[in-house]
Amino acid sequence: MKVERLLWLGASVLVFAGFIYLWQLICDYRWVSPVFLPGPDRAWQALMRGMTQGDLLVRWIATIERMIYGWLLASLAGICLGAVIGSSERARAYIGPTLELMRPLPASAVVPLAIALLGLSETMVLAVIAFGGLWPMLLATVHGFSAVEPRLYEVSRALGLSRTAVIFKIALPSSMPDILAGMRLSLTVALILAVIGEMLASRDGLGSHIMLAARAFRSPDLFAGVILLGVTGLMSAMLLGWFESWMLRWRESR
Amino acid sequence: MNPLMRIDPRGVILPVGLIVLAETAARLTNLQSDALAPPSDILLSGIKALTDGSMLYATWQTLANAFSGLAIGFTLGMGLGILMGLFHPLNRLLEVTVEVLRPIPSVALLPVALLVYGFGHRMEFSIVAFATLWPALILTRSAIAGIEPRLLEVSRALQLSLSARIFKIVIPAALPRIFVALRLAVGISLIVAVTVEVTTNPMGLGYKMMEASQGLQPGLALAYLVWVGMLGWAVNGIMVLAQKHLFGAAANVEARL
């Protein structure tokens, strides 16, 4: 079984390599103007040059830092607020509808407001990331808290647990799957908003890097940036996936 | 239980209270700001923009861009999802490609689309299409995987052709879950369209909002913000209603990416 799985994975990697080769062929035969589409060779060269000589690495790290800070801020605020709202029936009745009203608002739509309030600053970018990442976290936590098996609450009442004990010993662990799903969604949103914030506020990072490269028609640099952003998205999703299965290892063992 | 019809009076207190608080605070401090405006001002600016047609025109532009991008992206994603769901070898062969391309943030392609198409409709379509293709693909694929296997056996026993199998068995059986994917994708398309307009493309609601904000008309900018929120809420509400109406109890499936 395991061998078969590995063979399929190998074949799948080969198919992906085939697509890259096709991309190379398209560029070699100039089916698409090289102004728009550089071949993988030129994109790779630009990537390597930027990493070793230019400041691509510094920009990449700056983007990742922004994404992680904003995401941590959003996660922390989301879980705390969500725990308060989710653990009380009354709070849910009062605050829930407002949250539902705010939910479909695109996070990028608050960017103009954030710029007017905070200027084109680092704080603005972080605030937008945190605001955008907050909603998936908040809603997931509220949902997780309200979906806790009611008998667990009855047990905690019978045991005379305090409210903090209930939150930390019962509600948080049992809403962990929801919270982790929210964190994954929120991380995706954080990366997108970090890039948008950098583009708009011209903060040094991958977002401004690819925007400047596009304006100057330096397509290899542009694609190098896009590749790095793809890698960032892929790696963060994978890391969080591992973290999730590690945190939820109790679930499989049942 | 219809969440749109059932209104709990307790839920109204907070938003109304906040609006009243903002209004009185603005009046008492005699607010002079480039970023904030009292709710009454937001309302007046909103009504003015609605009546002179500029807001409706911008809405039309945004919706047209979002939905045409959605049409392209969702059709492609659904088609690929059906094929990948039906043919396991194809699914496994494309696994790495899908997993590598999917996490590319859609906004990363913004400069690429700008370079290729310049400003205008086409750059916005292409980004919305890219952003909606993946949820459509993934959710359609899992919808196909969730089809009762005996239905597929029947189709094999009846020796249906591939197109008959897809259109008579697979799509009807997977439709409730595909519709959930569509509902999700509609929301994504609107968000992405507004995002593209806020960042680069000079058209639609996003650009209007940016313009008003930079033109130091905070009332108008906030009116657009509220309008975008209402639009997103209304579109989602329509999709929820349509889902209940079209599929009834079969609609009670959750989408998770």
Short mmCIF file of C-alpha atoms in Angstrom, two decimals:
data_model
loop_
_atom_site.label_atom_id
_atom_site.label_comp_id
_atom_site.label_asym_id
_atom_site.label_seq_id
_atom_site.Cartn_x
_atom_site.Cartn_y
_atom_site.Cartn_z
CA MET A 1 0.00 0.00 0.00
CA LYS A 2 2.72 2.40 1.02
CA VAL A 3 4.77 1.67 -2.09
CA GLU A 4 1.78 2.25 -4.33
CA ARG A 5 1.13 5.59 -2.65
CA LEU A 6 4.76 6.64 -3.16
CA LEU A 7 4.62 5.62 -6.82
CA TRP A 8 1.53 7.75 -7.39
CA LEU A 9 3.18 10.66 -5.61
CA GLY A 10 6.25 10.26 -7.81
CA ALA A 11 4.07 10.20 -10.92
CA SER A 12 2.27 13.27 -9.67
CA VAL A 13 5.57 15.12 -9.19
CA LEU A 14 6.53 14.09 -12.73
CA VAL A 15 3.28 15.55 -14.07
CA PHE A 16 4.05 18.80 -12.27
CA ALA A 17 7.57 18.78 -13.75
CA GLY A 18 5.93 18.20 -17.14
CA PHE A 19 3.87 21.37 -16.69
CA ILE A 20 7.02 23.32 -15.83
CA TYR A 21 8.67 21.91 -18.95
CA LEU A 22 5.64 22.94 -21.01
CA TRP A 23 5.96 26.45 -19.56
CA GLN A 24 9.63 26.43 -20.63
CA LEU A 25 8.69 25.27 -24.14
CA ILE A 26 6.04 27.98 -24.46
CA CYS A 27 8.67 30.56 -23.63
CA ASP A 28 11.41 29.03 -25.76
CA TYR A 29 9.24 29.11 -28.83
CA ARG A 30 7.95 32.59 -27.95
CA TRP A 31 4.29 31.60 -28.08
CA VAL A 32 3.73 34.22 -25.42
CA SER A 33 5.68 37.45 -25.40
CA PRO A 34 8.62 37.22 -22.93
CA VAL A 35 7.62 40.68 -21.69
CA PHE A 36 4.62 39.06 -19.98
CA LEU A 37 5.78 35.55 -19.32
CA PRO A 38 9.41 34.78 -18.52
CA GLY A 39 10.44 31.15 -18.73
CA PRO A 40 11.01 29.19 -15.54
CA ASP A 41 14.75 29.49 -16.21
CA ARG A 42 14.68 33.30 -16.14
CA ALA A 43 12.33 33.40 -13.16
CA TRP A 44 14.65 31.02 -11.30
CA GLN A 45 17.69 33.13 -12.19
CA ALA A 46 15.94 36.26 -10.94
CA LEU A 47 15.01 34.42 -7.77
CA MET A 48 18.56 33.26 -7.13
CA ARG A 49 20.04 36.65 -7.96
CA GLY A 50 17.56 38.40 -5.71
CA MET A 51 18.27 35.98 -2.88
CA THR A 52 22.06 36.24 -3.03
CA GLN A 53 22.69 39.79 -4.24
CA GLY A 54 19.46 41.76 -3.98
CA ASP A 55 17.21 42.25 -1.03
CA LEU A 56 14.59 39.69 -2.00
CA LEU A 57 15.38 37.62 1.09
CA VAL A 58 15.01 40.64 3.38
CA ARG A 59 11.67 41.47 1.75
CA TRP A 60 10.47 37.92 2.00
CA ILE A 61 11.25 37.85 5.71
CA ALA A 62 9.53 41.22 6.16
CA THR A 63 6.36 39.86 4.57
CA ILE A 64 6.43 36.68 6.63
CA GLU A 65 6.99 38.72 9.81
CA ARG A 66 4.01 40.96 9.05
CA MET A 67 1.84 37.97 8.26
CA ILE A 68 2.78 36.16 11.47
CA TYR A 69 2.49 39.17 13.79
CA GLY A 70 -0.88 40.14 12.36
CA TRP A 71 -2.05 36.56 12.49
CA LEU A 72 -0.94 36.03 16.10
CA LEU A 73 -2.64 39.26 17.09
CA ALA A 74 -5.82 38.19 15.32
CA SER A 75 -5.70 34.67 16.77
CA LEU A 76 -5.18 35.87 20.32
CA ALA A 77 -7.90 38.52 20.13
CA GLY A 78 -10.20 36.15 18.26
CA ILE A 79 -9.86 33.31 20.75
CA CYS A 80 -10.26 35.58 23.81
CA LEU A 81 -13.27 37.43 22.42
CA GLY A 82 -14.71 34.24 21.01
CA ALA A 83 -14.34 32.51 24.38
CA VAL A 84 -16.16 35.33 26.16
CA ILE A 85 -18.95 35.48 23.60
CA GLY A 86 -19.20 31.76 23.03
CA SER A 87 -19.30 30.70 26.65
CA SER A 88 -22.31 32.82 27.53
CA GLU A 89 -25.73 32.33 26.04
CA ARG A 90 -26.65 35.93 26.79
CA ALA A 91 -23.54 37.42 25.14
CA ARG A 92 -24.27 35.34 22.05
CA ALA A 93 -27.79 36.67 21.81
CA TYR A 94 -26.65 40.28 22.09
CA ILE A 95 -23.42 40.25 20.07
CA GLY A 96 -23.99 37.38 17.63
CA PRO A 97 -26.21 39.21 15.11
CA THR A 98 -23.77 42.13 14.91
CA LEU A 99 -20.94 39.70 14.15
CA GLU A 100 -23.03 38.05 11.43
CA LEU A 101 -23.65 41.48 9.95
CA MET A 102 -19.94 42.33 9.91
CA ARG A 103 -18.81 38.98 8.57
CA PRO A 104 -19.37 39.38 4.82
CA LEU A 105 -17.49 42.69 4.82
CA PRO A 106 -14.32 42.20 2.78
CA ALA A 107 -11.31 42.98 4.98
CA SER A 108 -9.70 44.87 2.12
CA ALA A 109 -12.67 47.27 2.14
CA VAL A 110 -11.51 48.70 5.46
CA VAL A 111 -8.12 49.58 3.95
CA PRO A 112 -9.21 53.08 2.82
CA LEU A 113 -10.56 53.77 6.31
CA ALA A 114 -7.40 52.37 7.91
CA ILE A 115 -5.21 54.55 5.68
CA ALA A 116 -7.25 57.64 6.58
CA LEU A 117 -6.98 56.83 10.28
CA LEU A 118 -3.42 55.52 10.57
CA GLY A 119 -1.65 56.78 7.46
CA LEU A 120 0.56 54.67 5.20
CA SER A 121 2.31 53.18 8.20
CA GLU A 122 3.41 49.82 9.52
CA THR A 123 0.67 50.06 12.15
CA MET A 124 -1.93 50.42 9.41
CA VAL A 125 -0.75 47.23 7.67
CA LEU A 126 -0.73 45.30 10.95
CA ALA A 127 -4.14 46.64 11.94
CA VAL A 128 -5.65 45.59 8.62
CA ILE A 129 -4.11 42.10 8.84
CA ALA A 130 -5.31 41.70 12.42
CA PHE A 131 -8.80 42.96 11.58
CA GLY A 132 -9.14 40.68 8.58
CA GLY A 133 -7.78 37.66 10.39
CA LEU A 134 -9.93 38.28 13.43
CA TRP A 135 -13.27 37.29 11.85
CA PRO A 136 -12.53 33.69 10.90
CA MET A 137 -10.95 33.19 14.33
CA LEU A 138 -13.77 34.81 16.23
CA LEU A 139 -16.55 32.98 14.40
CA ALA A 140 -14.78 29.64 14.63
CA THR A 141 -14.20 30.05 18.36
CA VAL A 142 -17.78 31.13 19.02
CA HIS A 143 -19.02 28.20 16.97
CA GLY A 144 -16.68 25.79 18.76
CA PHE A 145 -17.74 27.03 22.19
CA SER A 146 -21.42 26.86 21.42
CA ALA A 147 -21.11 23.37 19.95
CA VAL A 148 -19.59 21.88 23.12
CA GLU A 149 -21.48 18.80 24.25
CA PRO A 150 -23.99 20.21 26.78
CA ARG A 151 -23.50 17.30 29.13
CA LEU A 152 -19.89 18.40 29.63
CA TYR A 153 -21.20 21.71 30.93
CA GLU A 154 -23.59 19.83 33.21
CA VAL A 155 -20.67 17.79 34.54
CA SER A 156 -18.67 20.95 35.17
CA ARG A 157 -21.62 22.44 37.03
CA ALA A 158 -21.97 19.29 39.11
CA LEU A 159 -18.26 19.46 39.91
CA GLY A 160 -18.63 23.11 40.88
CA LEU A 161 -15.95 24.34 38.47
CA SER A 162 -15.34 28.07 38.17
CA ARG A 163 -15.95 29.81 34.84
CA THR A 164 -12.21 30.05 34.00
CA ALA A 165 -11.78 26.37 34.83
CA VAL A 166 -14.69 25.52 32.55
CA ILE A 167 -13.14 27.54 29.72
CA PHE A 168 -9.64 26.09 30.08
CA LYS A 169 -10.50 22.52 31.03
CA ILE A 170 -13.61 21.85 28.98
CA ALA A 171 -14.59 24.43 26.39
CA LEU A 172 -11.16 25.24 24.90
CA PRO A 173 -10.01 21.63 24.44
CA SER A 174 -13.29 20.50 22.94
CA SER A 175 -13.54 23.44 20.57
CA MET A 176 -9.91 22.97 19.47
CA PRO A 177 -10.81 21.49 16.04
CA ASP A 178 -12.90 24.56 15.20
CA ILE A 179 -10.28 26.96 16.52
CA LEU A 180 -7.52 25.31 14.50
CA ALA A 181 -9.64 25.42 11.34
CA GLY A 182 -10.22 29.11 12.02
CA MET A 183 -6.50 29.67 12.51
CA ARG A 184 -5.76 28.07 9.15
CA LEU A 185 -8.29 30.28 7.37
CA SER A 186 -7.03 33.30 9.23
CA LEU A 187 -3.43 32.62 8.17
CA THR A 188 -4.46 32.57 4.49
CA VAL A 189 -6.27 35.87 4.98
CA ALA A 190 -3.23 37.28 6.81
CA LEU A 191 -0.89 36.51 3.90
CA ILE A 192 -3.27 38.11 1.40
CA LEU A 193 -3.70 41.23 3.52
CA ALA A 194 0.04 41.50 4.19
CA VAL A 195 0.62 41.59 0.42
CA ILE A 196 -2.18 44.12 -0.12
CA GLY A 197 -0.95 46.31 2.72
CA GLU A 198 2.57 46.31 1.28
CA MET A 199 1.30 47.15 -2.18
CA LEU A 200 -0.80 50.07 -1.00
CA ALA A 201 1.44 51.49 1.69
CA SER A 202 4.69 50.72 -0.18
CA ARG A 203 6.15 49.03 2.87
CA ASP A 204 9.23 47.02 2.03
CA GLY A 205 8.12 43.48 1.33
CA LEU A 206 7.14 41.03 -1.38
CA GLY A 207 3.90 42.89 -2.14
CA SER A 208 5.69 46.09 -3.06
CA HIS A 209 8.44 44.07 -4.76
CA ILE A 210 6.08 42.43 -7.25
CA MET A 211 4.15 45.65 -7.81
CA LEU A 212 7.32 47.60 -8.64
CA ALA A 213 8.57 44.77 -10.84
CA ALA A 214 5.29 44.81 -12.78
CA ARG A 215 5.37 48.58 -13.24
CA ALA A 216 8.95 48.40 -14.54
CA PHE A 217 8.11 45.43 -16.83
CA ARG A 218 10.70 43.27 -15.05
CA SER A 219 8.69 40.09 -15.42
CA PRO A 220 11.39 37.66 -14.15
CA ASP A 221 11.55 39.56 -10.84
CA LEU A 222 7.76 39.61 -10.72
CA PHE A 223 7.52 35.85 -11.18
CA ALA A 224 10.29 35.29 -8.63
CA GLY A 225 8.12 37.20 -6.13
CA VAL A 226 4.99 35.26 -7.08
CA ILE A 227 6.87 31.97 -6.66
CA LEU A 228 8.05 33.04 -3.19
CA LEU A 229 4.51 34.01 -2.21
CA GLY A 230 3.26 30.64 -3.42
CA VAL A 231 5.98 28.91 -1.40
CA THR A 232 5.01 30.97 1.65
CA GLY A 233 1.37 29.99 1.30
CA LEU A 234 2.24 26.34 0.77
CA MET A 235 4.69 26.16 3.66
CA SER A 236 2.45 27.94 6.14
CA ALA A 237 -0.46 25.67 5.21
CA MET A 238 1.73 22.59 5.61
CA LEU A 239 3.21 23.68 8.94
CA LEU A 240 -0.22 24.48 10.29
CA GLY A 241 -1.53 21.18 8.96
CA TRP A 242 1.15 19.30 10.92
CA PHE A 243 0.50 21.40 13.99
CA GLU A 244 -3.20 20.66 13.66
CA SER A 245 -2.79 16.91 13.40
CA TRP A 246 -0.35 17.02 16.33
CA MET A 247 -2.74 19.03 18.47
CA LEU A 248 -5.63 16.78 17.54
CA ARG A 249 -3.73 13.50 17.87
CA TRP A 250 -6.11 12.48 20.66
CA ARG A 251 -8.90 12.38 18.12
CA GLU A 252 -7.35 9.72 15.89
CA SER A 253 -6.43 7.50 18.79
CA ARG A 254 -10.07 7.00 19.68
CA MET B 1 -35.42 28.13 11.45
CA ASN B 2 -34.80 30.86 8.95
CA PRO B 3 -32.04 33.18 10.16
CA LEU B 4 -33.24 35.94 7.85
CA MET B 5 -36.82 35.98 9.11
CA ARG B 6 -36.20 35.41 12.79
CA ILE B 7 -34.95 38.55 14.45
CA ASP B 8 -34.06 38.49 18.09
CA PRO B 9 -34.64 41.96 19.55
CA ARG B 10 -31.63 41.50 21.81
CA GLY B 11 -29.37 41.38 18.77
CA VAL B 12 -30.55 44.79 17.58
CA ILE B 13 -29.53 46.64 20.75
CA LEU B 14 -25.78 46.55 20.13
CA PRO B 15 -25.61 47.93 16.56
CA VAL B 16 -28.28 50.56 17.22
CA GLY B 17 -26.58 51.52 20.48
CA LEU B 18 -23.22 51.88 18.75
CA ILE B 19 -24.70 54.08 16.04
CA VAL B 20 -26.41 56.34 18.59
CA LEU B 21 -23.20 56.48 20.63
CA ALA B 22 -21.12 57.40 17.57
CA GLU B 23 -23.62 60.11 16.59
CA THR B 24 -23.73 61.73 20.03
CA ALA B 25 -19.96 61.48 20.43
CA ALA B 26 -19.45 63.16 17.06
CA ARG B 27 -21.96 65.90 17.91
CA LEU B 28 -20.57 66.54 21.37
CA THR B 29 -16.93 66.74 20.26
CA ASN B 30 -17.90 68.66 17.12
CA LEU B 31 -16.01 66.11 15.04
CA GLN B 32 -13.66 67.50 12.39
CA SER B 33 -11.89 64.51 10.90
CA ASP B 34 -10.51 63.32 7.59
CA ALA B 35 -11.17 59.71 8.50
CA LEU B 36 -14.37 59.52 10.53
CA ALA B 37 -17.84 60.94 10.09
CA PRO B 38 -21.01 60.90 12.18
CA PRO B 39 -23.56 58.24 11.14
CA SER B 40 -26.05 60.90 9.97
CA ASP B 41 -23.44 62.26 7.57
CA ILE B 42 -22.70 58.73 6.31
CA LEU B 43 -26.39 58.16 5.71
CA LEU B 44 -26.83 61.47 3.84
CA SER B 45 -23.74 60.86 1.68
CA GLY B 46 -24.97 57.36 0.95
CA ILE B 47 -28.43 58.56 -0.09
CA LYS B 48 -26.91 61.26 -2.27
CA ALA B 49 -24.56 58.79 -4.00
CA LEU B 50 -27.44 56.37 -4.47
CA THR B 51 -29.78 58.95 -5.99
CA ASP B 52 -27.26 60.45 -8.40
CA GLY B 53 -26.55 56.95 -9.69
CA SER B 54 -22.80 56.90 -9.08
CA MET B 55 -23.07 54.26 -6.38
CA LEU B 56 -25.36 52.07 -8.45
CA TYR B 57 -23.06 52.30 -11.46
CA ALA B 58 -20.06 51.35 -9.33
CA THR B 59 -22.07 48.46 -7.86
CA TRP B 60 -22.93 47.28 -11.34
CA GLN B 61 -19.26 47.38 -12.37
CA THR B 62 -18.14 45.46 -9.32
CA LEU B 63 -20.88 42.84 -9.60
CA ALA B 64 -20.34 42.41 -13.35
CA ASN B 65 -16.62 41.88 -12.81
CA ALA B 66 -17.10 39.57 -9.84
CA PHE B 67 -19.74 37.41 -11.49
CA SER B 68 -18.10 37.07 -14.89
CA GLY B 69 -14.87 36.07 -13.19
CA LEU B 70 -16.87 33.68 -11.06
CA ALA B 71 -18.54 32.18 -14.15
CA ILE B 72 -15.17 31.44 -15.72
CA GLY B 73 -13.43 30.24 -12.56
CA PHE B 74 -16.31 28.18 -11.22
CA THR B 75 -17.04 26.46 -14.53
CA LEU B 76 -13.39 25.53 -14.99
CA GLY B 77 -13.04 24.44 -11.37
CA MET B 78 -16.25 22.42 -11.45
CA GLY B 79 -15.30 20.73 -14.72
CA LEU B 80 -11.87 19.79 -13.41
CA GLY B 81 -13.38 18.74 -10.09
CA ILE B 82 -15.87 16.41 -11.80
CA LEU B 83 -13.15 14.83 -13.93
CA MET B 84 -10.81 14.45 -10.97
CA GLY B 85 -13.60 13.06 -8.81
CA LEU B 86 -14.61 10.49 -11.42
CA PHE B 87 -11.17 9.35 -12.54
CA HIS B 88 -8.93 8.46 -9.65
CA PRO B 89 -5.70 8.20 -11.66
CA LEU B 90 -6.22 11.76 -12.92
CA ASN B 91 -6.84 12.94 -9.38
CA ARG B 92 -3.64 11.38 -8.15
CA LEU B 93 -1.56 12.57 -11.08
CA LEU B 94 -2.65 16.17 -10.63
CA GLU B 95 -2.36 16.11 -6.83
CA VAL B 96 1.03 17.85 -6.59
CA THR B 97 0.14 20.44 -9.24
CA VAL B 98 -3.09 21.37 -7.45
CA GLU B 99 -1.47 21.49 -4.03
CA VAL B 100 1.35 23.70 -5.30
CA LEU B 101 -0.81 26.14 -7.27
CA ARG B 102 -3.67 26.42 -4.80
CA PRO B 103 -1.87 28.28 -1.99
CA ILE B 104 -0.68 31.08 -4.30
CA PRO B 105 -2.49 34.09 -2.85
CA SER B 106 -4.76 35.52 -5.54
CA VAL B 107 -3.46 39.03 -4.92
CA ALA B 108 0.05 37.84 -5.85
CA LEU B 109 -1.26 37.52 -9.39
CA LEU B 110 -2.53 41.09 -9.36
CA PRO B 111 0.67 42.57 -10.80
CA VAL B 112 0.83 39.74 -13.35
CA ALA B 113 -2.71 40.47 -14.52
CA LEU B 114 -1.89 44.18 -14.54
CA LEU B 115 1.15 43.53 -16.72
CA VAL B 116 -0.74 41.34 -19.16
CA TYR B 117 -4.10 43.12 -19.41
CA GLY B 118 -3.53 46.60 -18.01
CA PHE B 119 -6.38 48.24 -16.10
CA GLY B 120 -9.93 47.23 -16.85
CA HIS B 121 -12.39 44.38 -16.81
CA ARG B 122 -10.13 41.61 -17.97
CA MET B 123 -7.53 41.88 -15.23
CA GLU B 124 -10.27 41.74 -12.62
CA PHE B 125 -11.98 38.74 -14.25
CA SER B 126 -8.79 36.78 -14.39
CA ILE B 127 -8.01 37.26 -10.71
CA VAL B 128 -11.53 36.47 -9.58
CA ALA B 129 -11.46 33.40 -11.85
CA PHE B 130 -8.19 32.19 -10.30
CA ALA B 131 -9.48 32.79 -6.77
CA THR B 132 -12.78 30.94 -7.32
CA LEU B 133 -11.34 28.06 -9.34
CA TRP B 134 -9.74 26.30 -6.36
CA PRO B 135 -12.68 26.16 -3.97
CA ALA B 136 -14.86 25.05 -6.90
CA LEU B 137 -12.41 22.30 -7.80
CA ILE B 138 -11.79 21.03 -4.28
CA LEU B 139 -15.41 21.08 -3.16
CA THR B 140 -16.75 19.56 -6.39
CA ARG B 141 -14.18 16.82 -6.13
CA SER B 142 -15.22 16.00 -2.59
CA ALA B 143 -18.90 16.26 -3.58
CA ILE B 144 -18.29 13.63 -6.26
CA ALA B 145 -16.42 11.47 -3.78
CA GLY B 146 -19.47 11.67 -1.51
CA ILE B 147 -21.88 10.29 -4.12
CA GLU B 148 -23.56 7.03 -3.15
CA PRO B 149 -21.34 4.44 -4.89
CA ARG B 150 -24.33 2.34 -5.88
CA LEU B 151 -25.52 5.14 -8.17
CA LEU B 152 -22.26 4.90 -10.07
CA GLU B 153 -22.63 1.12 -10.19
CA VAL B 154 -26.09 1.55 -11.68
CA SER B 155 -24.72 3.88 -14.32
CA ARG B 156 -22.11 1.28 -15.15
CA ALA B 157 -24.71 -1.50 -15.28
CA LEU B 158 -26.82 0.60 -17.63
CA GLN B 159 -23.69 1.18 -19.73
CA LEU B 160 -24.28 4.90 -19.86
CA SER B 161 -21.90 6.93 -21.95
CA LEU B 162 -19.54 9.30 -20.13
CA SER B 163 -21.61 12.40 -20.86
CA ALA B 164 -24.84 10.65 -19.85
CA ARG B 165 -23.14 9.45 -16.68
CA ILE B 166 -21.99 12.96 -15.83
CA PHE B 167 -25.21 14.79 -16.69
CA LYS B 168 -27.76 12.18 -15.55
CA ILE B 169 -26.13 10.71 -12.46
CA VAL B 170 -23.10 12.60 -11.19
CA ILE B 171 -24.20 16.23 -11.43
CA PRO B 172 -27.73 15.70 -10.04
CA ALA B 173 -26.36 13.63 -7.15
CA ALA B 174 -23.60 16.08 -6.29
CA LEU B 175 -25.60 19.25 -6.97
CA PRO B 176 -26.54 20.15 -3.39
CA ARG B 177 -22.92 20.15 -2.32
CA ILE B 178 -21.77 21.86 -5.51
CA PHE B 179 -24.28 24.61 -4.73
CA VAL B 180 -22.69 25.08 -1.32
CA ALA B 181 -19.39 25.50 -3.14
CA LEU B 182 -21.04 28.06 -5.40
CA ARG B 183 -22.33 29.99 -2.40
CA LEU B 184 -18.83 30.11 -0.96
CA ALA B 185 -17.36 31.10 -4.32
CA VAL B 186 -19.89 33.92 -4.77
CA GLY B 187 -18.71 35.42 -1.49
CA ILE B 188 -15.08 35.00 -2.50
CA SER B 189 -15.68 36.59 -5.91
CA LEU B 190 -17.17 39.71 -4.34
CA ILE B 191 -14.35 40.01 -1.81
CA VAL B 192 -11.67 39.55 -4.44
CA ALA B 193 -13.32 42.01 -6.84
CA VAL B 194 -13.45 44.73 -4.17
CA THR B 195 -9.87 43.93 -3.18
CA VAL B 196 -8.62 44.28 -6.75
CA GLU B 197 -10.45 47.61 -7.02
CA VAL B 198 -9.09 48.94 -3.76
CA THR B 199 -5.52 48.04 -4.67
CA THR B 200 -5.19 48.69 -8.39
CA ASN B 201 -8.11 48.66 -10.76
CA PRO B 202 -9.69 52.12 -11.16
CA MET B 203 -13.34 51.04 -11.34
CA GLY B 204 -16.16 49.79 -9.16
CA LEU B 205 -16.97 50.13 -5.48
CA GLY B 206 -13.46 49.57 -4.18
CA TYR B 207 -12.05 52.39 -6.26
CA LYS B 208 -14.93 54.72 -5.35
CA MET B 209 -14.21 54.08 -1.70
CA MET B 210 -10.51 54.76 -2.14
CA GLU B 211 -11.30 57.92 -4.13
CA ALA B 212 -13.69 59.27 -1.52
CA SER B 213 -11.23 58.52 1.26
CA GLN B 214 -8.36 60.24 -0.51
CA GLY B 215 -10.61 63.11 -1.52
CA LEU B 216 -11.19 63.75 2.21
CA GLN B 217 -14.86 62.82 2.08
CA PRO B 218 -14.98 60.43 5.04
CA GLY B 219 -18.79 60.36 5.03
CA LEU B 220 -18.90 59.12 1.47
CA ALA B 221 -16.05 56.64 1.99
CA LEU B 222 -17.81 55.15 5.02
CA ALA B 223 -21.10 55.09 3.13
CA TYR B 224 -19.40 52.96 0.47
CA LEU B 225 -17.96 50.75 3.19
CA VAL B 226 -21.42 50.18 4.68
CA TRP B 227 -22.84 49.60 1.19
CA VAL B 228 -20.19 46.96 0.40
CA GLY B 229 -21.03 45.23 3.67
CA MET B 230 -24.75 45.31 2.88
CA LEU B 231 -24.11 44.00 -0.61
CA GLY B 232 -22.07 41.09 0.68
CA TRP B 233 -24.72 40.34 3.26
CA ALA B 234 -27.54 40.51 0.69
CA VAL B 235 -25.74 38.32 -1.84
CA ASN B 236 -25.03 35.71 0.82
CA GLY B 237 -28.64 35.91 2.02
CA ILE B 238 -29.97 35.35 -1.49
CA MET B 239 -27.70 32.35 -1.92
CA VAL B 240 -28.82 30.86 1.41
CA LEU B 241 -32.47 31.33 0.47
CA ALA B 242 -31.91 29.86 -3.00
CA GLN B 243 -30.15 26.90 -1.45
CA LYS B 244 -33.05 26.20 0.93
CA HIS B 245 -35.58 26.72 -1.83
CA LEU B 246 -33.86 24.57 -4.42
CA PHE B 247 -32.61 21.71 -2.32
CA GLY B 248 -34.64 21.70 0.88
CA ALA B 249 -33.30 19.24 3.40
CA ALA B 250 -30.54 18.15 1.02
CA ALA B 251 -29.06 21.61 1.50
CA ASN B 252 -27.95 20.86 5.02
CA VAL B 253 -24.37 20.17 4.13
CA GLU B 254 -21.43 22.15 5.34
CA ALA B 255 -18.59 23.17 3.12
CA ARG B 256 -15.15 23.01 4.54
CA LEU B 257 -12.00 23.78 2.64
#
